mmCIF file of N, CA and C in Angstrom:
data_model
loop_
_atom_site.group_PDB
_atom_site.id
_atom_site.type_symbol
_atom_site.label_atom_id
_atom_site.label_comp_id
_atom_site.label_asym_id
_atom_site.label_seq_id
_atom_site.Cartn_x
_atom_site.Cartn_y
_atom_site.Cartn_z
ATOM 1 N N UNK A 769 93.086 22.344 66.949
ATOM 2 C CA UNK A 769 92.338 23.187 67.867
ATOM 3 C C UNK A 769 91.663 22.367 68.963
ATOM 4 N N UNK A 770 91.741 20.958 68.713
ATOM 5 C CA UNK A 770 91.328 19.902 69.882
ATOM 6 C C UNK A 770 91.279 20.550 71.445
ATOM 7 N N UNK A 771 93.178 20.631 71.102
ATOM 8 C CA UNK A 771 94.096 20.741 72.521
ATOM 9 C C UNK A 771 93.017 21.727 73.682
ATOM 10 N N UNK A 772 91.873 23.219 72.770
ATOM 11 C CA UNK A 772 92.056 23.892 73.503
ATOM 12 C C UNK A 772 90.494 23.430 74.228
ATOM 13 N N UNK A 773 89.905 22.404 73.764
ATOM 14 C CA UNK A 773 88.298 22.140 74.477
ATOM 15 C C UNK A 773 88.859 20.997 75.836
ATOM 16 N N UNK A 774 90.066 20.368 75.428
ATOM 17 C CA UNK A 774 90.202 19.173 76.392
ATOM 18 C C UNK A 774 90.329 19.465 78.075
ATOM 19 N N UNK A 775 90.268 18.943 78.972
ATOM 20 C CA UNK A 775 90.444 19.973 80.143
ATOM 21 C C UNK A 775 91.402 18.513 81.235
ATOM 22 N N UNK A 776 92.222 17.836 80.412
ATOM 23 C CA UNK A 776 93.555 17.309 81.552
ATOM 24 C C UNK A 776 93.893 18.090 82.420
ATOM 25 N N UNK A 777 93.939 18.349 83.329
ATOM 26 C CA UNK A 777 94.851 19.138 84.339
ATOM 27 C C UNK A 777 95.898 17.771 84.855
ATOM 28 N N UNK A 778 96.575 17.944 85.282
ATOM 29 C CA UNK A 778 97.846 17.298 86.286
ATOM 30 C C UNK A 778 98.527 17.935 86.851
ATOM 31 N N UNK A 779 98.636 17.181 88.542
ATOM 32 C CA UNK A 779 99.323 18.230 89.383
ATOM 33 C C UNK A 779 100.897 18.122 89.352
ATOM 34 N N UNK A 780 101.145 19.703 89.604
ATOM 35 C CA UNK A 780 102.526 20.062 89.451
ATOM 36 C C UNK A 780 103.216 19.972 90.833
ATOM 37 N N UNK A 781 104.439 19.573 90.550
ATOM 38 C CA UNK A 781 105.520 19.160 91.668
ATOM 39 C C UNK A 781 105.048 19.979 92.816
ATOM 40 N N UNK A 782 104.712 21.335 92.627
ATOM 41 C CA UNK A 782 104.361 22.058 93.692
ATOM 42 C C UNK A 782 102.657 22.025 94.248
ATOM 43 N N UNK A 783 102.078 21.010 93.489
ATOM 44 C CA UNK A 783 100.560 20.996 94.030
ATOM 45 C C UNK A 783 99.619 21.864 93.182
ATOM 46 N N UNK A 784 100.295 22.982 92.561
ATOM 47 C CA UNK A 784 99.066 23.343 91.699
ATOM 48 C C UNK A 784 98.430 22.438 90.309
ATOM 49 N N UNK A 785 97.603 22.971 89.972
ATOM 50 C CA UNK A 785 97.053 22.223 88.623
ATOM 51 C C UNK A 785 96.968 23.229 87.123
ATOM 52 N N UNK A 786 97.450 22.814 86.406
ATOM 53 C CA UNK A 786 97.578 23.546 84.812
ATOM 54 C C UNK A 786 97.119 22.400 84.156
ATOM 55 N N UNK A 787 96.720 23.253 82.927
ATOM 56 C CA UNK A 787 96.553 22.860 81.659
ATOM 57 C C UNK A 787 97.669 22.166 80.955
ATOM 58 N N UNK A 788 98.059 21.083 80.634
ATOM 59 C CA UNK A 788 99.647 20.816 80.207
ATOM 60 C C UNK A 788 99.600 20.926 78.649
ATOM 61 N N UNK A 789 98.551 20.655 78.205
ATOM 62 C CA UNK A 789 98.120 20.689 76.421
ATOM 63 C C UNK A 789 98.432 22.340 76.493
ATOM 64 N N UNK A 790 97.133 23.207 76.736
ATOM 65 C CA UNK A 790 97.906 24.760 76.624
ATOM 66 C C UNK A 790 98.663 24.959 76.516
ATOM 67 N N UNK A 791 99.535 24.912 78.030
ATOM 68 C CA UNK A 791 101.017 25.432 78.073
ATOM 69 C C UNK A 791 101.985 25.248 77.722
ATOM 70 N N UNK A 792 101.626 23.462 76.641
ATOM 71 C CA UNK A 792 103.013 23.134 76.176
ATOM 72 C C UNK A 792 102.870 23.910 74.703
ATOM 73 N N UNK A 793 101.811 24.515 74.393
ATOM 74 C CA UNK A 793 101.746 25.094 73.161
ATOM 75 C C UNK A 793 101.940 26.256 72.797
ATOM 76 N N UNK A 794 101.454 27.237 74.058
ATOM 77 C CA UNK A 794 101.413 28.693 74.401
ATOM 78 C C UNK A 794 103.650 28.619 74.310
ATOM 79 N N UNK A 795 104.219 27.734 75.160
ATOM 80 C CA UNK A 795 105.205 27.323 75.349
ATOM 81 C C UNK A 795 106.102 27.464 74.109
ATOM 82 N N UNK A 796 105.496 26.372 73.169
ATOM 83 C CA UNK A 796 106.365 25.821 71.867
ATOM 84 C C UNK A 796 106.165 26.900 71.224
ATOM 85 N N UNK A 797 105.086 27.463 70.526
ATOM 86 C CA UNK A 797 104.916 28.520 70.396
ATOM 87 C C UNK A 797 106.015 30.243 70.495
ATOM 88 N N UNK A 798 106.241 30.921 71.867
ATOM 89 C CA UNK A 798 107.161 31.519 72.365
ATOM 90 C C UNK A 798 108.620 30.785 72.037
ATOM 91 N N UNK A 799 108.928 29.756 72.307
ATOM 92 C CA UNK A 799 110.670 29.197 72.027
ATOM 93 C C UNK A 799 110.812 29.122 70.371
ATOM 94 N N UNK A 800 109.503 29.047 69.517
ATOM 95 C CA UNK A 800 109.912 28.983 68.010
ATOM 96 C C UNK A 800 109.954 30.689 67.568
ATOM 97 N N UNK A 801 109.055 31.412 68.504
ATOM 98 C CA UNK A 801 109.269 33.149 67.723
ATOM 99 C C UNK A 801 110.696 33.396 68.328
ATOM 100 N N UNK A 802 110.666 33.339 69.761
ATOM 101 C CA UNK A 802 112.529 33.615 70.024
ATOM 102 C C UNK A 802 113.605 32.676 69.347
ATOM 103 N N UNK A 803 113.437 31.918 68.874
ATOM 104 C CA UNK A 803 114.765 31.231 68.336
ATOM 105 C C UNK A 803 114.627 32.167 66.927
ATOM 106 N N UNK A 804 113.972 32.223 66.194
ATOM 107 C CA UNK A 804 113.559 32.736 64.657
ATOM 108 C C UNK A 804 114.377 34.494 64.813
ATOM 109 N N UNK A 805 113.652 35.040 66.148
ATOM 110 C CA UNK A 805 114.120 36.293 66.504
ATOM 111 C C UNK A 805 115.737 35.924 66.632
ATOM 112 N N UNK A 806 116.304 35.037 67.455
ATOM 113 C CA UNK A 806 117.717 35.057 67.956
ATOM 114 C C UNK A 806 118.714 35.356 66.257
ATOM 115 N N UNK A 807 117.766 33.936 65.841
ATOM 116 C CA UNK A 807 118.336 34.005 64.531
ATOM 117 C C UNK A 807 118.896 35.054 63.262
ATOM 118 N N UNK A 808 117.747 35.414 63.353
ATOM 119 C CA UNK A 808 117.812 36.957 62.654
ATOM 120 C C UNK A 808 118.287 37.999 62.812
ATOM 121 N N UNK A 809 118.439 38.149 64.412
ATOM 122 C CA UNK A 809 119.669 39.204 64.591
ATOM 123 C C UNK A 809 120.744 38.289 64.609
ATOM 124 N N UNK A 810 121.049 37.291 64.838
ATOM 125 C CA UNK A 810 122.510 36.848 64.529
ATOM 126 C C UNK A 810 123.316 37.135 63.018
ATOM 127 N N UNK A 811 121.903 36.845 62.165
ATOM 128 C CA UNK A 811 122.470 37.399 60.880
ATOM 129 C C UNK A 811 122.625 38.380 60.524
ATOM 130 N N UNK A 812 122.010 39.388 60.702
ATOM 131 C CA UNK A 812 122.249 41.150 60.632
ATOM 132 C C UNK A 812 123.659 41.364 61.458
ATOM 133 N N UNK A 813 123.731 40.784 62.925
ATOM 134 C CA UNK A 813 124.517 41.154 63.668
ATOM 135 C C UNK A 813 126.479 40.757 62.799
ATOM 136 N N UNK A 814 126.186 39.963 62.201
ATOM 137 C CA UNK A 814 127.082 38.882 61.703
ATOM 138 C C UNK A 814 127.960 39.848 60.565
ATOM 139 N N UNK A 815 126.922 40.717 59.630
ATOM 140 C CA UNK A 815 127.688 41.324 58.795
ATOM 141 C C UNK A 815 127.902 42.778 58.946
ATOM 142 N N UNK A 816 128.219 43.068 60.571
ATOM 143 C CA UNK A 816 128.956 44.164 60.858
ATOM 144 C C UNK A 816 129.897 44.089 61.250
ATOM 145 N N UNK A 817 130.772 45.123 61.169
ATOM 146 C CA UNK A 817 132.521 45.055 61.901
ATOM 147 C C UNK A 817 132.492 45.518 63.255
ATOM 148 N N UNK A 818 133.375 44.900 63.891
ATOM 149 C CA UNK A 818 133.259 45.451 65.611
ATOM 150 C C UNK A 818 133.514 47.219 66.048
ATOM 151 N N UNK A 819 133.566 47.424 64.823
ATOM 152 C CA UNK A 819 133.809 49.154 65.347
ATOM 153 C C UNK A 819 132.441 49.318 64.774
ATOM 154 N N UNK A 820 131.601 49.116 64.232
ATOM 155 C CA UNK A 820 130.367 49.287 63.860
ATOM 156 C C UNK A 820 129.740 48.557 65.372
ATOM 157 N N UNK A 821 129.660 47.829 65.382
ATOM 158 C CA UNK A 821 128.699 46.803 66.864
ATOM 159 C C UNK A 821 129.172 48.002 68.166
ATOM 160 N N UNK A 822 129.774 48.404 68.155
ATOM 161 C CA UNK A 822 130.664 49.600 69.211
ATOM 162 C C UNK A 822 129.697 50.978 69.407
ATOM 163 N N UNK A 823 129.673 51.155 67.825
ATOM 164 C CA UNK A 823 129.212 52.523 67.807
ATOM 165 C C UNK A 823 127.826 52.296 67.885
ATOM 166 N N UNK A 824 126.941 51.064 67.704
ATOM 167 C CA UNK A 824 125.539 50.805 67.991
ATOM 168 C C UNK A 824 125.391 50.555 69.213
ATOM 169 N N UNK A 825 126.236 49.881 70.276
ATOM 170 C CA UNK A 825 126.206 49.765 71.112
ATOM 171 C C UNK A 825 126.621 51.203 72.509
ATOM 172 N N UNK A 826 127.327 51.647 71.794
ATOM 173 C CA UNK A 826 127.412 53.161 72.320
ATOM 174 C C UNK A 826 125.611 53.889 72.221
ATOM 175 N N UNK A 827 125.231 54.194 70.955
ATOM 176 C CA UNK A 827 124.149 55.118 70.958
ATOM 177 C C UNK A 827 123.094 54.690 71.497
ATOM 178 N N UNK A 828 123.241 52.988 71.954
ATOM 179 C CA UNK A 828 121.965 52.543 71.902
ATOM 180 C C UNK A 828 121.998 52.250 73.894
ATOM 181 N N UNK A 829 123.184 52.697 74.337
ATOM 182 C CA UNK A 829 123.588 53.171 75.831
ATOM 183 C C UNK A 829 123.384 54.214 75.601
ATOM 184 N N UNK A 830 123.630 55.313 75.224
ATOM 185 C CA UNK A 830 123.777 57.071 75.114
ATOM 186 C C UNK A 830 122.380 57.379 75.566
ATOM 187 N N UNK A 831 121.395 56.462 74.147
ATOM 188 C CA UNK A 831 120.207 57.490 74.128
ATOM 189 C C UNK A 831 119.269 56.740 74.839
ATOM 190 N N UNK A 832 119.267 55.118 75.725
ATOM 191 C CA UNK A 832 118.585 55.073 76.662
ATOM 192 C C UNK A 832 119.052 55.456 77.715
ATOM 193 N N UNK A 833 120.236 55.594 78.574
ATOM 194 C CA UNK A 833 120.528 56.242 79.462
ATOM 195 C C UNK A 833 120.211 57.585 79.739
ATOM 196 N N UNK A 834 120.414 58.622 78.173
ATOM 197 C CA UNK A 834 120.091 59.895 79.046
ATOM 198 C C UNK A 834 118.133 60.143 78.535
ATOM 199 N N UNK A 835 117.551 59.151 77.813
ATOM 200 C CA UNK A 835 116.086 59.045 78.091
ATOM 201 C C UNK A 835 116.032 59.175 79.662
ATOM 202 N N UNK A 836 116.443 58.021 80.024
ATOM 203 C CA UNK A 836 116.161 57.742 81.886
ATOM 204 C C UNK A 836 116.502 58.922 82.474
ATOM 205 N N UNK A 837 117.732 59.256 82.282
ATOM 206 C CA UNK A 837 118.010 60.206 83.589
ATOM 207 C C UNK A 837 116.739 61.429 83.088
ATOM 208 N N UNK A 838 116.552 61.640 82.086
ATOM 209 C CA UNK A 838 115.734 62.890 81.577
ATOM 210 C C UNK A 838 114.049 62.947 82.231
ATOM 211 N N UNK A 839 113.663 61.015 82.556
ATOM 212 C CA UNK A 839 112.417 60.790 83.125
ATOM 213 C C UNK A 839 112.910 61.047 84.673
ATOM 214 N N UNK A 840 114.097 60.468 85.310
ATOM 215 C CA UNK A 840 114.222 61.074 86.212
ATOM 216 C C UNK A 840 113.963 62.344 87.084
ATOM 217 N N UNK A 841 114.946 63.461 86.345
ATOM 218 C CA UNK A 841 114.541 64.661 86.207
ATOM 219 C C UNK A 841 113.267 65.323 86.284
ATOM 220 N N UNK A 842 112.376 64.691 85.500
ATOM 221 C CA UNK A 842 111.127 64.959 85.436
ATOM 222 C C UNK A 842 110.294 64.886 86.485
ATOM 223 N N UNK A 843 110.226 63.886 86.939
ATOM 224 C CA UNK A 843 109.954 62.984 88.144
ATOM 225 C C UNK A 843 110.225 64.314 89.102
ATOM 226 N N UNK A 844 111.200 64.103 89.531
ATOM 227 C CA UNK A 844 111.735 65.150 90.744
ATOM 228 C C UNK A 844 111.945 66.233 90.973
ATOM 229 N N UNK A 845 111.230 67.131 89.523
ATOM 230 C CA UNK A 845 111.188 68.514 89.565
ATOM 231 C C UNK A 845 110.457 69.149 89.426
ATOM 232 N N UNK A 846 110.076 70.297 89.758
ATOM 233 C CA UNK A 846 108.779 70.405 90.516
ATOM 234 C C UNK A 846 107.410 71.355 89.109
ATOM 235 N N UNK A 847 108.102 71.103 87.864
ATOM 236 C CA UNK A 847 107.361 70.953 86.866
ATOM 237 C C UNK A 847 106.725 70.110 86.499
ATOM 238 N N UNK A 848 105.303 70.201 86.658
ATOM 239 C CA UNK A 848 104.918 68.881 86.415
ATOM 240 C C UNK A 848 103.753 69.396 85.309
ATOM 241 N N UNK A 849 103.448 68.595 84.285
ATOM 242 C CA UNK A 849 102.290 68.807 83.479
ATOM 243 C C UNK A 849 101.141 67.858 83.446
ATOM 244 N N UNK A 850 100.001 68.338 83.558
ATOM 245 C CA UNK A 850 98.723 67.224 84.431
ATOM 246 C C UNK A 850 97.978 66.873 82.408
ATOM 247 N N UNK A 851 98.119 65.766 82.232
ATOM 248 C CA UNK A 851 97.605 65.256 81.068
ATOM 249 C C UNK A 851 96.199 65.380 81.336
ATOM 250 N N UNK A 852 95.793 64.538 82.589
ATOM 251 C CA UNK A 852 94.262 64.160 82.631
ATOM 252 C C UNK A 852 93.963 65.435 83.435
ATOM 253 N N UNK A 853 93.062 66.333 82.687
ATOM 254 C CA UNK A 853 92.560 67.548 83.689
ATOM 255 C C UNK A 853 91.343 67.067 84.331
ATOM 256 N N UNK A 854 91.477 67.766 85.778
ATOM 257 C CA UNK A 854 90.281 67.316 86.880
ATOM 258 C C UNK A 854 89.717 68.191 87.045
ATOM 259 N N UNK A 855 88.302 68.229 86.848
ATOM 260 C CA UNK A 855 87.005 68.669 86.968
ATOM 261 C C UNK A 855 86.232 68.720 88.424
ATOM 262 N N UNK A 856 85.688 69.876 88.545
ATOM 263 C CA UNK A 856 85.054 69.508 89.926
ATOM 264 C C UNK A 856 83.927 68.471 89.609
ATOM 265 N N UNK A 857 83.066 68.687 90.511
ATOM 266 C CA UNK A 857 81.815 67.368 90.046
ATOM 267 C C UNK A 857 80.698 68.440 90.509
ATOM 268 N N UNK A 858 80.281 68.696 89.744
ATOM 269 C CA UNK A 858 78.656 69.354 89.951
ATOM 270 C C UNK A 858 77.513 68.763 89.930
ATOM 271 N N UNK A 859 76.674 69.045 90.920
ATOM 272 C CA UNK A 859 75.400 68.364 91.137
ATOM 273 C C UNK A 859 74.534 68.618 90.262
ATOM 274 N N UNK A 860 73.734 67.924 89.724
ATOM 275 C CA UNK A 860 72.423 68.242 88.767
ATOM 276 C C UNK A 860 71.590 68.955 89.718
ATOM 277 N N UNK A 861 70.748 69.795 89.044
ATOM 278 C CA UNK A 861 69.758 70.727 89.510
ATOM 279 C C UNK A 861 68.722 70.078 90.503
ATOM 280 N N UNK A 862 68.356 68.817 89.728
ATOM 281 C CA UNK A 862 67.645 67.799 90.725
ATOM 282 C C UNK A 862 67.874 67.549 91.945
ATOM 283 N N UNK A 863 69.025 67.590 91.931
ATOM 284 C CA UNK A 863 69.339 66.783 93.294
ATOM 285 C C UNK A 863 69.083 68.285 94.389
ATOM 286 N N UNK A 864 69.563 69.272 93.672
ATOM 287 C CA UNK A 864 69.581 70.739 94.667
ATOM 288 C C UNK A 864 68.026 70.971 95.032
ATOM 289 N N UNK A 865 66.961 70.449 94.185
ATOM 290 C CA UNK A 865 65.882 70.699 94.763
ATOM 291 C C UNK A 865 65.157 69.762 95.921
ATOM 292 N N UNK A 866 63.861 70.027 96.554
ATOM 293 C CA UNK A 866 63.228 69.094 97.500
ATOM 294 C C UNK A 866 62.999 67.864 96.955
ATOM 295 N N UNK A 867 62.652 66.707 97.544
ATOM 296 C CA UNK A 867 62.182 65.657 96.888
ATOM 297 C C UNK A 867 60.176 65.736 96.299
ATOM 298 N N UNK A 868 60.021 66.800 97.002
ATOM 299 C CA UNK A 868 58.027 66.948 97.361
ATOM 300 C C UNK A 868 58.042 67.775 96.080
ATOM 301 N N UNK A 869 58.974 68.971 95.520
ATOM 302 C CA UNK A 869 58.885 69.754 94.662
ATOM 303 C C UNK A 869 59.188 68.978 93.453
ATOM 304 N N UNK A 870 59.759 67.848 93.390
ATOM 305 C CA UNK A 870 60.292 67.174 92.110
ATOM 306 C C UNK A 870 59.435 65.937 92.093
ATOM 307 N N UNK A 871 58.740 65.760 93.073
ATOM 308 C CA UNK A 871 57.269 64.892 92.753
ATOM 309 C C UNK A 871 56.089 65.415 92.066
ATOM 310 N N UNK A 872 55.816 66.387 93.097
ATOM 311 C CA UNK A 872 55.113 67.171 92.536
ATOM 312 C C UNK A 872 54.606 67.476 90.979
ATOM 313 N N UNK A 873 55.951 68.020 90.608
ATOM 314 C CA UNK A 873 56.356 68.388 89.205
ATOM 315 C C UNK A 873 55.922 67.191 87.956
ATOM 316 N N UNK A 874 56.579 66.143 88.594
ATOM 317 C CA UNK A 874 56.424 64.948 87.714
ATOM 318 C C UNK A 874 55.452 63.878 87.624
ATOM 319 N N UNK A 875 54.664 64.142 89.298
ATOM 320 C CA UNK A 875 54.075 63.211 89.477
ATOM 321 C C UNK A 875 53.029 62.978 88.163
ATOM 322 N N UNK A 876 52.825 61.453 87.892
ATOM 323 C CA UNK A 876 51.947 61.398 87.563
ATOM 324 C C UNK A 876 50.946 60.310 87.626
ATOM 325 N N UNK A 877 50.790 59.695 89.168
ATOM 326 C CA UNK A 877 50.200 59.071 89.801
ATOM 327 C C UNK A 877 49.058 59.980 90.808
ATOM 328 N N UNK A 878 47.820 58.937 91.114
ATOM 329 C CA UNK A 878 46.775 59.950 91.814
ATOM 330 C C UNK A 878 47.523 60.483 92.863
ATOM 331 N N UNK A 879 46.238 60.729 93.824
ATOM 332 C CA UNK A 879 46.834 61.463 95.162
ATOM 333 C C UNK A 879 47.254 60.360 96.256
ATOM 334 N N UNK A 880 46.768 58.788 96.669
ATOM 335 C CA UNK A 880 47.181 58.083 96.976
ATOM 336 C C UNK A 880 47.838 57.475 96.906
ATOM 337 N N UNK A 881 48.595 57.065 95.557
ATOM 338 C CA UNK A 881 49.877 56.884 95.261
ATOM 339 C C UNK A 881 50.926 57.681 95.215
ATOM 340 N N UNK A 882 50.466 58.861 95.547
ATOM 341 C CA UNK A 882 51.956 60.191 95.869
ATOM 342 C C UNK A 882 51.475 59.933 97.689
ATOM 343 N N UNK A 883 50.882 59.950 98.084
ATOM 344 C CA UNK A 883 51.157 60.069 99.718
ATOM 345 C C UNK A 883 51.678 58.877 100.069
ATOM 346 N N UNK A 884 51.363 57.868 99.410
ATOM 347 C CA UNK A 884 52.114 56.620 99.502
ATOM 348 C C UNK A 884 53.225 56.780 99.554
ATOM 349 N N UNK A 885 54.234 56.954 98.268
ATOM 350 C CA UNK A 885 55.324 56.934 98.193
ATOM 351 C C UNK A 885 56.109 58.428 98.773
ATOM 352 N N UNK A 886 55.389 59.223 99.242
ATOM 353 C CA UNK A 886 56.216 60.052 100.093
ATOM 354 C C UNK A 886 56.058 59.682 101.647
ATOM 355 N N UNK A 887 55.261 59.247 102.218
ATOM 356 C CA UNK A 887 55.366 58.141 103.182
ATOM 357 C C UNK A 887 56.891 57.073 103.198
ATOM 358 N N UNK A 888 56.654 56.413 101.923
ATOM 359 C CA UNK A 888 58.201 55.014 102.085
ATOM 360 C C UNK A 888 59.276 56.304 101.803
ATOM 361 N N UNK A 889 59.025 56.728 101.098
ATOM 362 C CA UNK A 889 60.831 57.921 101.383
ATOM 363 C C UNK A 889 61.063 58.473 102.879
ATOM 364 N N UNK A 890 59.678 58.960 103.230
ATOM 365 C CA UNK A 890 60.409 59.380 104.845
ATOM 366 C C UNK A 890 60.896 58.085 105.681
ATOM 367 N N UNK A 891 60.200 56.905 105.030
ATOM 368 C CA UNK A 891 60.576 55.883 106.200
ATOM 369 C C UNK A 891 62.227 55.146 106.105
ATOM 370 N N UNK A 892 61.990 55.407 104.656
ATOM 371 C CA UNK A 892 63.875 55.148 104.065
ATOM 372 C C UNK A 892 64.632 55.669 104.549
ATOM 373 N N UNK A 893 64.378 57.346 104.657
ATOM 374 C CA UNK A 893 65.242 58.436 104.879
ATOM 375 C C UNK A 893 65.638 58.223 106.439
ATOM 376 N N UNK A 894 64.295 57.779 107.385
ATOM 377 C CA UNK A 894 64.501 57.829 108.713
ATOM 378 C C UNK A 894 65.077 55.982 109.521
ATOM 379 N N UNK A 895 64.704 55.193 108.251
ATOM 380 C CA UNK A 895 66.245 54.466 108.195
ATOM 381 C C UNK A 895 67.430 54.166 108.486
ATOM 382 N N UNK A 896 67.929 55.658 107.926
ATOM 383 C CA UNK A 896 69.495 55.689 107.440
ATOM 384 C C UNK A 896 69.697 56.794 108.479
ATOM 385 N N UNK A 897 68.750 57.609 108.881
ATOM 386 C CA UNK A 897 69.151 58.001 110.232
ATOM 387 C C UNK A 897 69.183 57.532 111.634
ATOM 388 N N UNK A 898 68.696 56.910 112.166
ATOM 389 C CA UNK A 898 68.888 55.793 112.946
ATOM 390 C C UNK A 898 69.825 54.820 113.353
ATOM 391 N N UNK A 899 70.573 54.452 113.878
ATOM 392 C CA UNK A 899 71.535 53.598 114.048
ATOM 393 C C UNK A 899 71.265 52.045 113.820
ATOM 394 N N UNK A 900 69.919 51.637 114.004
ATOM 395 C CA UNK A 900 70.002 50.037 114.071
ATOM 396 C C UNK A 900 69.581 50.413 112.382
ATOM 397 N N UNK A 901 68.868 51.243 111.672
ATOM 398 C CA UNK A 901 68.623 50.658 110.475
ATOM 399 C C UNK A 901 70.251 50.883 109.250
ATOM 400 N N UNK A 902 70.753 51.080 109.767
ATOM 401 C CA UNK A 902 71.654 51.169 108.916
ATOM 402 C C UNK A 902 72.880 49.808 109.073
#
């Protein structure tokens, strides 16, 4: 587990920089599951007769080919079925009311700290209306 704290880089013919410890492992790794894989169907493959390898090789054209054409189809006809259903977006009640009525309501700061801060909201608000403050 050394390999994976060490940090060699060396540059590649083309100028970039990799990890060469990683990748020769991530690497060795992948060429030992595919050879093991090659292997194993060679042996399954090995004790069938060629009119058997025919007829697997037929169904196994048959039934991805007419899968495809069938996504095709799908694709281009004008049935379509919506998995993810879309919702409008509704506003919370809050937002439909004033900002003075929903202070009001909640405030629970004196009276100088509500004229205060309804003061910096108009000055925010008149802000973003304005052209240089935005």
């Amino acid at each position: 587990m050394e390999f994976l704290y060490k940090r060699r880089k060396k540059p590649r013919s083309d100028g970039r920089l990799i990890s060469d410890t990683l990748m020769k492992q991530v690497n060795k790794v992948y060429l030992v599951a595919q050879t093991k894989w090659a292997q194993w169907m060679a042996k399954k493959m090995a004790k069938l007769s060629h009119s058997a390898l025919v007829v697997i090789w037929s169904l196994f054209i048959g039934i991805s080919g007419g899968y495809s054409i069938y996504m095709i189809v799908q694709g281009f006809s004008g049935a379509t079925v919506n998995n993810i259903k879309i919702t409008p977006i509704n506003k919370p009640l809050q937002l439909l009311q004033q900002d003075d009525e929903i202070s009001k309501e909640n405030s629970s700061a004196d009276k100088d700290k509500f004229e205060k801060i309804i003061r910096f909201r108009a000055y925010i608000d008149s802000l973003g209306r304005c052209p240089t403050g935005k």
